[in-house]
Short mmCIF file of C-alpha atoms (C1' of nucleotides) in Angstrom, two decimals:
data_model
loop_
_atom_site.label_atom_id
_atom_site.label_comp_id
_atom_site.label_asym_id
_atom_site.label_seq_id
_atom_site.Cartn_x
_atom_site.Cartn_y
_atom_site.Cartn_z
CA UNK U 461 -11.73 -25.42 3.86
CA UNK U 462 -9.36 -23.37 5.61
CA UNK U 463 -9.33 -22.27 9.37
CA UNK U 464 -10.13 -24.02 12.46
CA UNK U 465 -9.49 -27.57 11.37
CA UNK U 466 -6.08 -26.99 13.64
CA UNK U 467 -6.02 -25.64 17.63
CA UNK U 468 -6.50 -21.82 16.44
CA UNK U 469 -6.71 -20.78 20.07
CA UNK U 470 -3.72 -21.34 22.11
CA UNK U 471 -2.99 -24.90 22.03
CA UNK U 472 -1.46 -25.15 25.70
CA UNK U 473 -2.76 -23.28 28.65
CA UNK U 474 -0.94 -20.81 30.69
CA UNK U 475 0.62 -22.56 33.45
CA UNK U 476 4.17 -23.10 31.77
CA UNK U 477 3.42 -26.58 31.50
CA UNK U 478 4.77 -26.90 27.77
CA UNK U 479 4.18 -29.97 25.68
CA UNK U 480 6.33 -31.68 22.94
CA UNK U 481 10.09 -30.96 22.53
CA UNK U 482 10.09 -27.52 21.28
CA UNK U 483 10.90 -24.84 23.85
CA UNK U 484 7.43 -23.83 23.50
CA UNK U 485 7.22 -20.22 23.44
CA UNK U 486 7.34 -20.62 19.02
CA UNK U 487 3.82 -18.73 19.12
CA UNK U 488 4.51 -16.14 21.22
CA UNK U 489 8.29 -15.33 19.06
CA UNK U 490 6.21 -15.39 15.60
CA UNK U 491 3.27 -13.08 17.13
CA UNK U 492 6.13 -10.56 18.60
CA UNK U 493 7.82 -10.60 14.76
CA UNK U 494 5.02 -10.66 13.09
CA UNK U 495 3.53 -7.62 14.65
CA UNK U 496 6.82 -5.91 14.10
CA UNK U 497 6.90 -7.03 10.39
CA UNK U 498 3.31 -6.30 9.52
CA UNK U 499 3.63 -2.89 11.25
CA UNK U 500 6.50 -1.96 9.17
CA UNK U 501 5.65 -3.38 6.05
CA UNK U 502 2.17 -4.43 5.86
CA UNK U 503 0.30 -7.48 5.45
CA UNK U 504 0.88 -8.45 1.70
CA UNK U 505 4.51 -7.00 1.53
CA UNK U 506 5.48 -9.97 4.30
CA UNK U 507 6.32 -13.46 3.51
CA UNK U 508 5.33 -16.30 6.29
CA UNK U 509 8.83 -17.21 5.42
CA UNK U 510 10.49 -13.50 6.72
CA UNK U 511 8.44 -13.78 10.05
CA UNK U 512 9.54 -17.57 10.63
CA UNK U 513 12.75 -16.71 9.70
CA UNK U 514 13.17 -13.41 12.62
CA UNK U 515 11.25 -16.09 15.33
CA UNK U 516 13.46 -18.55 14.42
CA UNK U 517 10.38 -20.90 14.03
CA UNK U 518 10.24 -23.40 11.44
CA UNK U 519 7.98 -22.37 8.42
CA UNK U 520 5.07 -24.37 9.41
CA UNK U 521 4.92 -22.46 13.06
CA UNK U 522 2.23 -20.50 11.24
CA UNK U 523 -0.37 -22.66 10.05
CA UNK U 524 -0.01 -24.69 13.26
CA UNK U 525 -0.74 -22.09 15.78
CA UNK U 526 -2.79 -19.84 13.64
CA UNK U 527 -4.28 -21.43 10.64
CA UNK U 528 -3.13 -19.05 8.10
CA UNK U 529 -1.15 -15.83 7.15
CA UNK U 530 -4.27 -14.15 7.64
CA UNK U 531 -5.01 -15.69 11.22
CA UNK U 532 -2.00 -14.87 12.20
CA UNK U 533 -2.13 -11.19 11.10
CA UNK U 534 -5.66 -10.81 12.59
CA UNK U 535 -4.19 -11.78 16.01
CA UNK U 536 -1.89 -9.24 15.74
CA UNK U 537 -4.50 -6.40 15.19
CA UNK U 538 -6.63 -7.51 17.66
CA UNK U 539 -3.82 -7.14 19.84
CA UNK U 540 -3.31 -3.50 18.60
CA UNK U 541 -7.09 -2.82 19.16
CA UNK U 542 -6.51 -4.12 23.05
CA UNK U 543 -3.96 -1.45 23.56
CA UNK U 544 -5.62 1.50 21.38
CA UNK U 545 -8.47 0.66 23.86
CA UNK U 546 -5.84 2.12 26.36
CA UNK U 547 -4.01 4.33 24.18
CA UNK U 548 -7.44 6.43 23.58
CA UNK U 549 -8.17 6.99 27.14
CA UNK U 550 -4.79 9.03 27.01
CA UNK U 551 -6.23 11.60 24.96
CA UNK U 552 -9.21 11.98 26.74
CA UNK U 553 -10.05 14.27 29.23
CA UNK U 554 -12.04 13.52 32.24
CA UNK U 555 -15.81 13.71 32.56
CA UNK U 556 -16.88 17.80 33.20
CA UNK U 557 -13.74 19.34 31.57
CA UNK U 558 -14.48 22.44 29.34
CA UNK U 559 -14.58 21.61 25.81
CA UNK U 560 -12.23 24.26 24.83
CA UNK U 561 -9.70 21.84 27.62
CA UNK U 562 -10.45 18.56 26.18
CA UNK U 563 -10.03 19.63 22.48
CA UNK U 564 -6.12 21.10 23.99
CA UNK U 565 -5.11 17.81 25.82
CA UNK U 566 -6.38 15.77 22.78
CA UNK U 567 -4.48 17.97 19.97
CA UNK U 568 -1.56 17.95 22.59
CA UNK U 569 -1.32 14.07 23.33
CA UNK U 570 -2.41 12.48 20.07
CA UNK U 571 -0.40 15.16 17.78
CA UNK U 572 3.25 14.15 19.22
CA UNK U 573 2.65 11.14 19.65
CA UNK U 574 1.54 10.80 15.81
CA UNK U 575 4.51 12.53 15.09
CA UNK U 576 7.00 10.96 17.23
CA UNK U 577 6.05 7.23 16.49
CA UNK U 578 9.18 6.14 15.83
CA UNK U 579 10.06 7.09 19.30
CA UNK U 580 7.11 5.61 21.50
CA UNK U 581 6.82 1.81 22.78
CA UNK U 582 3.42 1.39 21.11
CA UNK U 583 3.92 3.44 17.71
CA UNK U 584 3.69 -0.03 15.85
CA UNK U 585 -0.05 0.18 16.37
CA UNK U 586 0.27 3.48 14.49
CA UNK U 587 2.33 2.07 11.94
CA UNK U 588 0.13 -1.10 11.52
CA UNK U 589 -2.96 1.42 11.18
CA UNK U 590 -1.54 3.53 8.56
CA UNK U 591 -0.87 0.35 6.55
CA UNK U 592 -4.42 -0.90 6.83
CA UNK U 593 -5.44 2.27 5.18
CA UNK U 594 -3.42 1.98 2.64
CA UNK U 595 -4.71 -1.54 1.54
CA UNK U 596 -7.41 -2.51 4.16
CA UNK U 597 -7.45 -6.26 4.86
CA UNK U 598 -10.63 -7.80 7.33
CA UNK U 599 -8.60 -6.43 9.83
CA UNK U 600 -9.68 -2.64 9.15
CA UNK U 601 -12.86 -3.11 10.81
CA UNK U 602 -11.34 -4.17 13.51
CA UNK U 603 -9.23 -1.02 13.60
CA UNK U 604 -12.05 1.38 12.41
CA UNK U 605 -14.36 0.11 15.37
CA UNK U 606 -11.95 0.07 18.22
CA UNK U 607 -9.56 3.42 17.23
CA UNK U 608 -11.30 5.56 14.85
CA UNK U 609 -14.78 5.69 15.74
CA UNK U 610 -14.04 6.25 19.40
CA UNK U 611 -12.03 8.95 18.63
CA UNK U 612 -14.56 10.24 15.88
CA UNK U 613 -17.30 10.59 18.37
CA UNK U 614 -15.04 11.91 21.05
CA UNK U 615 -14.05 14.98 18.94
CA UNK U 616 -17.39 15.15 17.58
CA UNK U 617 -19.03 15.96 21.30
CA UNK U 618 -16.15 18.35 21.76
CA UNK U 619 -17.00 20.41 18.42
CA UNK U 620 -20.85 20.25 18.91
CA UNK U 621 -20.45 21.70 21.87
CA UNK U 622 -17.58 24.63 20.92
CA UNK U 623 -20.36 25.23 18.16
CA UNK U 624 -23.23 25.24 19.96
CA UNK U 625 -25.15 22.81 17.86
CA UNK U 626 -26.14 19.30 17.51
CA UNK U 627 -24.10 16.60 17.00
CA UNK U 628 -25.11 15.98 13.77
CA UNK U 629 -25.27 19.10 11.96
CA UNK U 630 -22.89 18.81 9.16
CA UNK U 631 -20.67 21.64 10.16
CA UNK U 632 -19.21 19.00 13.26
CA UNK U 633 -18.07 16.61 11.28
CA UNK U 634 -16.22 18.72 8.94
CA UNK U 635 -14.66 20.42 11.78
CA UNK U 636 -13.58 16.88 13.16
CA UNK U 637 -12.17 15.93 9.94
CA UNK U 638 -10.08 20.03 9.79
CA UNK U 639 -8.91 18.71 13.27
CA UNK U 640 -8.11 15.25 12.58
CA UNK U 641 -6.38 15.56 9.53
CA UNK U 642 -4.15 18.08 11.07
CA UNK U 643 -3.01 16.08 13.10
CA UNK U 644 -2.26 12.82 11.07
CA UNK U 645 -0.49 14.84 8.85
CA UNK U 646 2.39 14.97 11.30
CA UNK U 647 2.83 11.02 10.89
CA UNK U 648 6.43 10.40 9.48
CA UNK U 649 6.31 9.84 6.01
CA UNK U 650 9.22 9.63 3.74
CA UNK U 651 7.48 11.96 1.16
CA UNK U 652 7.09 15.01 3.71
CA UNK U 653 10.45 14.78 5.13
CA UNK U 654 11.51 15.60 1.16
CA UNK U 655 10.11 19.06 1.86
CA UNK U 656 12.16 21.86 2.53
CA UNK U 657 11.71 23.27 5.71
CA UNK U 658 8.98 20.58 6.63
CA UNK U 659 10.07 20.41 10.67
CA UNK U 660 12.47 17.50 12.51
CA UNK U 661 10.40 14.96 14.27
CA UNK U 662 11.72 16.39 17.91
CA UNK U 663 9.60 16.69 21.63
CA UNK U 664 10.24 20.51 20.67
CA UNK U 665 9.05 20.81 16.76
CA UNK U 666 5.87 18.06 17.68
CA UNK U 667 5.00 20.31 20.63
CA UNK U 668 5.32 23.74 18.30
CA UNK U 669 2.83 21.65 15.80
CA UNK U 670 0.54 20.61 18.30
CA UNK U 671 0.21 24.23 19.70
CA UNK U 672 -0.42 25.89 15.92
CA UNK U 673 -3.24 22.85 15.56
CA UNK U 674 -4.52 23.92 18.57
CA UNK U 675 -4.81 27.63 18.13
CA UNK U 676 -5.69 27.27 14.37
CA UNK U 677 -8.38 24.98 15.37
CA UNK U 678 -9.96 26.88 17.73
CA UNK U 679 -9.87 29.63 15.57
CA UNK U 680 -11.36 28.26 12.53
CA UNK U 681 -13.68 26.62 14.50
CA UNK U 682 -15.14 29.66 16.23
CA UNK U 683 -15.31 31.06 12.28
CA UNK U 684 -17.29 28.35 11.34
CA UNK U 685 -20.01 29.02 14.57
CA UNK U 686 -20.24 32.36 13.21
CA UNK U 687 -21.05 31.10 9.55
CA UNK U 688 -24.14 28.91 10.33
CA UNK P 1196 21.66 -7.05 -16.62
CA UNK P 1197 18.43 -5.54 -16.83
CA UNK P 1198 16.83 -2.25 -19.07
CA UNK P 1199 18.09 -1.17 -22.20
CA UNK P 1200 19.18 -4.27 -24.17
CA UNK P 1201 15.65 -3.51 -26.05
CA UNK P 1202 14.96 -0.14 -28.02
CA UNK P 1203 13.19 1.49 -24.79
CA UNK P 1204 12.19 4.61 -26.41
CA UNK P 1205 9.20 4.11 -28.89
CA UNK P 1206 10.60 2.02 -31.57
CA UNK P 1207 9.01 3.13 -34.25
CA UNK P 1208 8.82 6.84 -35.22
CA UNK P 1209 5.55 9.12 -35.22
CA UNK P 1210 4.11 9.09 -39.13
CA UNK P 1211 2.26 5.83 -38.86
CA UNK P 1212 4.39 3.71 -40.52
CA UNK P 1213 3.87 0.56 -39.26
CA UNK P 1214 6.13 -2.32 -39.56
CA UNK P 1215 5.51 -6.18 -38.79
CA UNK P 1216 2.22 -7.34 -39.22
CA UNK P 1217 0.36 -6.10 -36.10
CA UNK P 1218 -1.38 -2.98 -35.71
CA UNK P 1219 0.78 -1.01 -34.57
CA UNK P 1220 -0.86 0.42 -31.75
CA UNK P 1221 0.03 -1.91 -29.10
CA UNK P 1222 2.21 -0.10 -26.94
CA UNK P 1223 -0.57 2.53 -26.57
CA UNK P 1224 -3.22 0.29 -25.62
CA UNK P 1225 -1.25 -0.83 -23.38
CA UNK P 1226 0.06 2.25 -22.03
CA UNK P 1227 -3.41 2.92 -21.96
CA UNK P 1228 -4.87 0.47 -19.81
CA UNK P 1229 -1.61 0.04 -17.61
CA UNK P 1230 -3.10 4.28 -16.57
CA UNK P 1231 -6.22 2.53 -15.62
CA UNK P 1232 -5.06 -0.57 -13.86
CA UNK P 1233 -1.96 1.29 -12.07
CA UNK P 1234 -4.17 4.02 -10.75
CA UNK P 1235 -6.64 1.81 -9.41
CA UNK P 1236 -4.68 -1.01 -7.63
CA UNK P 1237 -0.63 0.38 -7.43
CA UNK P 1238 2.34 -0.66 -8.96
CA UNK P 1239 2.54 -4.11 -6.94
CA UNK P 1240 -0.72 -5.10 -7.52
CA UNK P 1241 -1.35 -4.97 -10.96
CA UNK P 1242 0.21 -7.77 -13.12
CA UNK P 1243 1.68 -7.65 -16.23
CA UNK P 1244 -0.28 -10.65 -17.31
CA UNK P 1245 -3.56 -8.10 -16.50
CA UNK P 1246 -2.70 -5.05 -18.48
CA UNK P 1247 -2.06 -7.37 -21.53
CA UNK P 1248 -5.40 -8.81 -21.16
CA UNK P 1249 -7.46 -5.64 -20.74
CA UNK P 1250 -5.36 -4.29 -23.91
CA UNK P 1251 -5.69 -7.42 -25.69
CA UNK P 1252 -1.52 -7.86 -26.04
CA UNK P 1253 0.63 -10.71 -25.87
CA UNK P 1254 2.57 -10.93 -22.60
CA UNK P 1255 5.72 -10.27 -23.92
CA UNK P 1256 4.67 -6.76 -25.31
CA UNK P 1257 5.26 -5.38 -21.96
CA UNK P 1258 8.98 -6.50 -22.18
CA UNK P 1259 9.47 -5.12 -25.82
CA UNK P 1260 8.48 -1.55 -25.57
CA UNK P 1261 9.17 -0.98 -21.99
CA UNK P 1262 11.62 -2.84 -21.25
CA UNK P 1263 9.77 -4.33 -17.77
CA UNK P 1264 7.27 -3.47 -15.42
CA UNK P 1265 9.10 -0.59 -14.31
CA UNK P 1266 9.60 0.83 -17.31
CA UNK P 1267 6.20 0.69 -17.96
CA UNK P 1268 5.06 2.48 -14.40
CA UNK P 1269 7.82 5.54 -14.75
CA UNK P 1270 6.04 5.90 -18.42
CA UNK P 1271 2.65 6.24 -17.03
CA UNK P 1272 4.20 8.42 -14.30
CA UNK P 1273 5.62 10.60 -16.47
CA UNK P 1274 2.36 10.91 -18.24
CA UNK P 1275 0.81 11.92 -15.43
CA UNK P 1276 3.36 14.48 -14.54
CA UNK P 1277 2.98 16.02 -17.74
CA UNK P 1278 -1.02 16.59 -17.18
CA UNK P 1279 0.05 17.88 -13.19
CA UNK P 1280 1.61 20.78 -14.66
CA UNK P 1281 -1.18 21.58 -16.87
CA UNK P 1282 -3.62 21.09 -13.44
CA UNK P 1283 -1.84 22.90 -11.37
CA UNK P 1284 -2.31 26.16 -13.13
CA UNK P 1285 -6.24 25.65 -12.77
CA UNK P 1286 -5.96 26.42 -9.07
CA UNK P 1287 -3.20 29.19 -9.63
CA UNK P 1288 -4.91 32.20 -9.47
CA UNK P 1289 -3.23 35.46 -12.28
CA UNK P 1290 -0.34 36.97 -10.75
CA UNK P 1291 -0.89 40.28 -8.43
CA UNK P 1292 -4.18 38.78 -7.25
CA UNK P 1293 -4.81 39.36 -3.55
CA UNK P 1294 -3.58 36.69 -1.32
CA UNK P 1295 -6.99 35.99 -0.12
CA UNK P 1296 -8.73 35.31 -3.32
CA UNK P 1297 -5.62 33.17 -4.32
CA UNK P 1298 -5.83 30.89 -1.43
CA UNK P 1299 -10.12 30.89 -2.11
CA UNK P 1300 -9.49 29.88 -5.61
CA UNK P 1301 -6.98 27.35 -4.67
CA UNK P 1302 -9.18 25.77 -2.03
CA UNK P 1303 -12.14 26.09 -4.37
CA UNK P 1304 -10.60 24.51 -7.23
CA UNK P 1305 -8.27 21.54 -5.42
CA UNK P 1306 -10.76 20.52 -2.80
CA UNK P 1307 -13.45 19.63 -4.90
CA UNK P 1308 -11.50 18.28 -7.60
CA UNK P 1309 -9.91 15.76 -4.80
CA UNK P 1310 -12.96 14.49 -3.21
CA UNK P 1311 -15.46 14.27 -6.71
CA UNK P 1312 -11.96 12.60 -8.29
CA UNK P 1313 -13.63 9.09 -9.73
CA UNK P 1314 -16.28 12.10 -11.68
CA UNK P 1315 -13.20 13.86 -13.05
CA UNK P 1316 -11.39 13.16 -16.11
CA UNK P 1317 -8.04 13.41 -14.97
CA UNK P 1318 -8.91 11.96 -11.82
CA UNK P 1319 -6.55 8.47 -12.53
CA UNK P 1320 -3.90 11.42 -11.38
CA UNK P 1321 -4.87 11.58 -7.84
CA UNK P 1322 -5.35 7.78 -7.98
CA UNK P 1323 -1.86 7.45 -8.88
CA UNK P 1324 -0.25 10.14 -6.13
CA UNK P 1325 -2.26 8.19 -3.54
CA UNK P 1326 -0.72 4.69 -4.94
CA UNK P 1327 2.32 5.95 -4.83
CA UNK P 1328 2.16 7.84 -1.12
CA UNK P 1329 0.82 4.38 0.02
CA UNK P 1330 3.89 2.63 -1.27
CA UNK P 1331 6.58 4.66 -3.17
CA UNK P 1332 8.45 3.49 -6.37
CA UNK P 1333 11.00 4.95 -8.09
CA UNK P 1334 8.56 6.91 -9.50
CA UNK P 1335 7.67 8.85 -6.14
CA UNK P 1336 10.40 11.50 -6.95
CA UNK P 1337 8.98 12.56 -10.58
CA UNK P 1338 5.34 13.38 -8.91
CA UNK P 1339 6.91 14.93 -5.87
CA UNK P 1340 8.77 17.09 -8.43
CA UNK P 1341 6.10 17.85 -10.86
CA UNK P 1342 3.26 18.23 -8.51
CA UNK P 1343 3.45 18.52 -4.54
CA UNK P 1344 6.55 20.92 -4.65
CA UNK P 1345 4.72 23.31 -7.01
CA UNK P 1346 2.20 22.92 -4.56
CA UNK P 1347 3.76 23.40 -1.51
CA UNK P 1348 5.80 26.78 -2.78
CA UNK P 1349 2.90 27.84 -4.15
CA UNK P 1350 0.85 28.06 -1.39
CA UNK P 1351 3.86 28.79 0.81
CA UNK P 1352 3.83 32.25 -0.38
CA UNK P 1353 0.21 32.50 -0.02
CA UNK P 1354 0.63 31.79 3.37
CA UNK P 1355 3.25 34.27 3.90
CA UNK P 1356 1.75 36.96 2.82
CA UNK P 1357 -1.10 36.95 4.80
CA UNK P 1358 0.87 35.94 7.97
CA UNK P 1359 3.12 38.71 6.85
CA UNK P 1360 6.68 37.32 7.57
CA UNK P 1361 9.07 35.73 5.62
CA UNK P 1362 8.60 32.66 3.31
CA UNK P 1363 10.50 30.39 5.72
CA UNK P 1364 9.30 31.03 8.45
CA UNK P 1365 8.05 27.79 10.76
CA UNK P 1366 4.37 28.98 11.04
CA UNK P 1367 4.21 29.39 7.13
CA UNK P 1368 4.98 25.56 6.77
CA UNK P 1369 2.27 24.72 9.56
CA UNK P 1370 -0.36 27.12 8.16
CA UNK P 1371 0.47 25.30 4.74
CA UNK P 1372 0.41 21.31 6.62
CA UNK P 1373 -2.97 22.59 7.89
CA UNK P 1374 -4.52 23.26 4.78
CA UNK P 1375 -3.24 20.92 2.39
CA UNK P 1376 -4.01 18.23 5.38
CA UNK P 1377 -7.71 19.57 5.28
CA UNK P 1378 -7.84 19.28 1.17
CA UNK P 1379 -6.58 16.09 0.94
CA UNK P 1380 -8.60 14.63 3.66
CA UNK P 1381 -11.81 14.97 1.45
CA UNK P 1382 -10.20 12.37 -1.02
CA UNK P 1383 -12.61 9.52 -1.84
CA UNK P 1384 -11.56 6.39 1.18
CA UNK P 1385 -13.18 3.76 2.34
CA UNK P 1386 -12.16 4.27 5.69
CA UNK P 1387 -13.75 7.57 5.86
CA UNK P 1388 -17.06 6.36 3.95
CA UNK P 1389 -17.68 3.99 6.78
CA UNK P 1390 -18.28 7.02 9.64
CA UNK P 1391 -21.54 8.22 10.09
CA UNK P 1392 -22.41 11.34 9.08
CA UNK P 1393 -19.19 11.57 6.73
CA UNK P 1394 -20.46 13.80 3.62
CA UNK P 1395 -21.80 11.67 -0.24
CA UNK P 1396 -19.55 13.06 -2.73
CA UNK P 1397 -21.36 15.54 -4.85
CA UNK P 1398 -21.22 18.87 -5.96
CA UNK P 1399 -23.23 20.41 -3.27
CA UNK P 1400 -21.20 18.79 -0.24
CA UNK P 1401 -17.58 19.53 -2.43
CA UNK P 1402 -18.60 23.11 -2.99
CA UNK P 1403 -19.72 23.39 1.09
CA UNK P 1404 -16.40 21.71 2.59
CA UNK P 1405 -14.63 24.07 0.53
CA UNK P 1406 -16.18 26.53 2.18
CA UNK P 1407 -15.37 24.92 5.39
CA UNK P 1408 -11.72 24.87 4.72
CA UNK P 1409 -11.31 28.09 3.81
CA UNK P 1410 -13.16 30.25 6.57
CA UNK P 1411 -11.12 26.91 8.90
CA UNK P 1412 -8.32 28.43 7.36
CA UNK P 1413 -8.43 31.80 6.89
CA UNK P 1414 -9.45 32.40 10.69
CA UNK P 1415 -6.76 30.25 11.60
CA UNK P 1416 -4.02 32.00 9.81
CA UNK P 1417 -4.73 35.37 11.60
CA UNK P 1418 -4.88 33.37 14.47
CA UNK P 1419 -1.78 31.83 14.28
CA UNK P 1420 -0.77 35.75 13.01
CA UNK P 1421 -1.21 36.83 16.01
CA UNK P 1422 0.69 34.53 18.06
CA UNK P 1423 3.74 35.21 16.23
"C1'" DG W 431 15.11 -10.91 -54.30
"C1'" DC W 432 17.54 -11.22 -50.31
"C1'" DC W 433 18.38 -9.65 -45.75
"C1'" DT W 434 17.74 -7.05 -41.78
"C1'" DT W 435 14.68 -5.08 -38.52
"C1'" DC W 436 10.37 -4.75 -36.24
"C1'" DG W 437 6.30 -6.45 -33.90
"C1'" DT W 438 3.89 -10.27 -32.26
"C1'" DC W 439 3.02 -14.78 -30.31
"C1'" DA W 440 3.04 -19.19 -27.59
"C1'" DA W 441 5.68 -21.40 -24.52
"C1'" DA W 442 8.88 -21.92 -21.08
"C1'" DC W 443 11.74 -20.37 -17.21
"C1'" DA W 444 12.99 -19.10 -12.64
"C1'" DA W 445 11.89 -17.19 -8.48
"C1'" DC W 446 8.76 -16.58 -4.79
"C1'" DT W 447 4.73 -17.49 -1.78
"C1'" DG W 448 1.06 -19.65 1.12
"C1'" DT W 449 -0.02 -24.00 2.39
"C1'" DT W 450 0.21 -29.02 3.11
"C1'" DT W 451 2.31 -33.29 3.90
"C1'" DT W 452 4.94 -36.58 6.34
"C1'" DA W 453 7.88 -37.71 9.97
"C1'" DT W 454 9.63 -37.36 14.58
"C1'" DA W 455 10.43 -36.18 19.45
"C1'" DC W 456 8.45 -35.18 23.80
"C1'" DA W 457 5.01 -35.08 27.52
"C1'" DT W 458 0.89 -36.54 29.59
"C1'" DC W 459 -2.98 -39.78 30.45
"C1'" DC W 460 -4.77 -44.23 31.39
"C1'" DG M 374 4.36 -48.54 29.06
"C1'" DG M 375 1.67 -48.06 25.24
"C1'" DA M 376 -1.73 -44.69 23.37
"C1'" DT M 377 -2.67 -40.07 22.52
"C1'" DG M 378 -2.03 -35.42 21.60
"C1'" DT M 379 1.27 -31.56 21.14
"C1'" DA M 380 4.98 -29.06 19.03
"C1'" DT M 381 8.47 -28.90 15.75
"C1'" DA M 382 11.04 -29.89 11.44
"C1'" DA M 383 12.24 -30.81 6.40
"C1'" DA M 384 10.43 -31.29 2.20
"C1'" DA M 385 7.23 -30.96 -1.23
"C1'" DC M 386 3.18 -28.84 -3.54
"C1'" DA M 387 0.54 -25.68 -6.23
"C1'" DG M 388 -0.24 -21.23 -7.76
"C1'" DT M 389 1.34 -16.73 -9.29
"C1'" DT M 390 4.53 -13.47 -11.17
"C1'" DG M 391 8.15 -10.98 -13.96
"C1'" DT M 392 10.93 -12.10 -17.54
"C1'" DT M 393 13.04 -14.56 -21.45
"C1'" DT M 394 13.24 -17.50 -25.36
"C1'" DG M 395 12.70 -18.94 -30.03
"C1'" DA M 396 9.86 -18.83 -33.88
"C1'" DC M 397 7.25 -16.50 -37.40
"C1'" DG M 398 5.43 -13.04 -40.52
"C1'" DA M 399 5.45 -8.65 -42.58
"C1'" DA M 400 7.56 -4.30 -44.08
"C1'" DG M 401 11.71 -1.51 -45.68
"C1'" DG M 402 16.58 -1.02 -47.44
"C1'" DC M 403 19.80 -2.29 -50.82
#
DNA sequence: GCCTTCGTCAAACAACTGTTTTATACATCC
DNA sequence: GGATGTATAAAACAGTTGTTTGACGAAGGC
């Protein structure tokens, strides 16, 4: 009943040839608002009416070029999954590196730029991510298959082999999860900044943090190899 | 415009004297279920029309003894804060216990009791701190208050003792990020149900990611001791 | 016994939201 | 140059939500 009963894909090909009287870019203005909106505010807590409103598109914009609220917001994650494609080959080292190497670059790119979101061109997709957990829409597969479990498995080879062990003995994947919730801990969030003495979001403090995850990692892990 | 132009506090006194010709115990079954229904789904979406039906209330009865929605919320909140105190002191170990065994019990105690929350009693608690870290109300101050601060400071010193330095010192916050990160990583999510090899919730697997986080943690404090 | 107060109820209100409808202007195709 | 399809616009629609209204009955105070 709802869905593909209007164009869905883009309506008018590439080649700046643009149809009717509008100026014809109306799809591209909502998709940049909306993933601004969404990102900031997630999917249920904005209107169609806010996003039309910031494109200066008429209300309707929406269900012509995307079918629905939803459509609309799925377009935008799958967007976000394009560039976490990219964004995850940032943290990882290349093929041959020592473990102990690749565990250090990944605490010491992902970590800051967690923490310094606010600052970095694509921190939306951060922001849009920690929404999705918060109240998942269809979207969070999306999310979980093209930025999590990447990353999940990535760490996971890195710890197996720190440990010495398989893959899927259970001490890996708790050591993944010490790692990894280190480090999204250092996402901005209003309720940690009310803690005294929790640190600035500066290159210097995220740097400090990223080398006490590191060393406290390492550390713990090698504690855990020894209590197998 | 809004709040106190109804009685606000509980109208009627304590001794069971009820007046008007229902029973009297409206406002608690609705306090109770609104505990339920708020923990489970957040302030924004649970509706008032909801809580009346699962406490069998007229709608209005929301808007006579709480004055609104709100009012309502910052009353369950407050209940909860109430039963935070009383939890925190089960993972505060007697004073003039070592430093080590107060950190073990507190690991002990709060990590299981996060991740086995939906099998404890006062688990709606954790619910609600989640709801409200997702999307803060008004209500986000009384349970930073009443239960992370506690938390933090408590631990804080914990941390500082076995580091050895003074309480505000920048590693004692990380050391602290690290392991409250680690605890609260083990609460119940979808997300995290969805990766392979990510530990059922029982007893057994509570009791052995304790474990986890404490060795983790206890190497990486001296760790992170020695790179003072 | 009257009157006030309290508690409850059904109904309505007002605001907001996603979606649809209808109309219209423009460009392209035949 | 009319037919067709595209893109936009204004308005209306239908559903939900928090809140308010006005009425009614039962207890307590005097």
């Amino acid at each position: 009943m709802r869905g593909q009963r209007r164009p869905e894909g883009r309506p008018a090909g590439g080649l700046g040839r643009r149809r009717g009287h509008g100026d014809g870019d109306t799809r591209q203005r909502i998709l940049d608002e909306a993933r601004e909106l969404f990102a900031d505010f997630g999917f249920d807590h904005v209107t169609v009416r806010d996003i039309c409103q910031h494109a200066a598109a008429n209300l309707a914009a929406v269900s012509y070029h995307f079918g629905d609220k939803l459509g609309l917001y799925l377009e935008v994650v799958r967007g976000a999954a394009e560039k976490m494609k990219v964004a995850n080959e940032g943290v990882m080292a290349p093929e041959g590196t020592a473990p102990v190497d690749r565990l250090s670059r990944y605490i010491r790119v992902y970590l800051p730029r967690l923490m310094l979101v606010d600052q970095d061109r694509f921190g939306w997709i951060h922001h849009l991510m920690r929404q999705e957990m918060a109240e998942p829409t269809p979207g969070a597969r999306i999310i979980m298959d093209e930025a999590i479990l990447p990353r999940v498995r990535y760490l996971s080879a890195i710890v197996a082999e720190l440990l010495g062990c398989a893959i899927d003995d259970p001490r890996v994947m708790r050591c993944v999860a010490s790692i990894q919730s280190q480090c999204l801990f250092y996402l901005p969030d209003p309720f940690r900044d009310r803690v005294a003495n929790w640190p600035e979001r500066t290159a210097r403090t995220a740097a400090a943090a990223a080398e006490h995850v590191l060393a406290f990692s390492l550390a713990g892990i090698e504690a855990v190899k020894g209590s197998g």
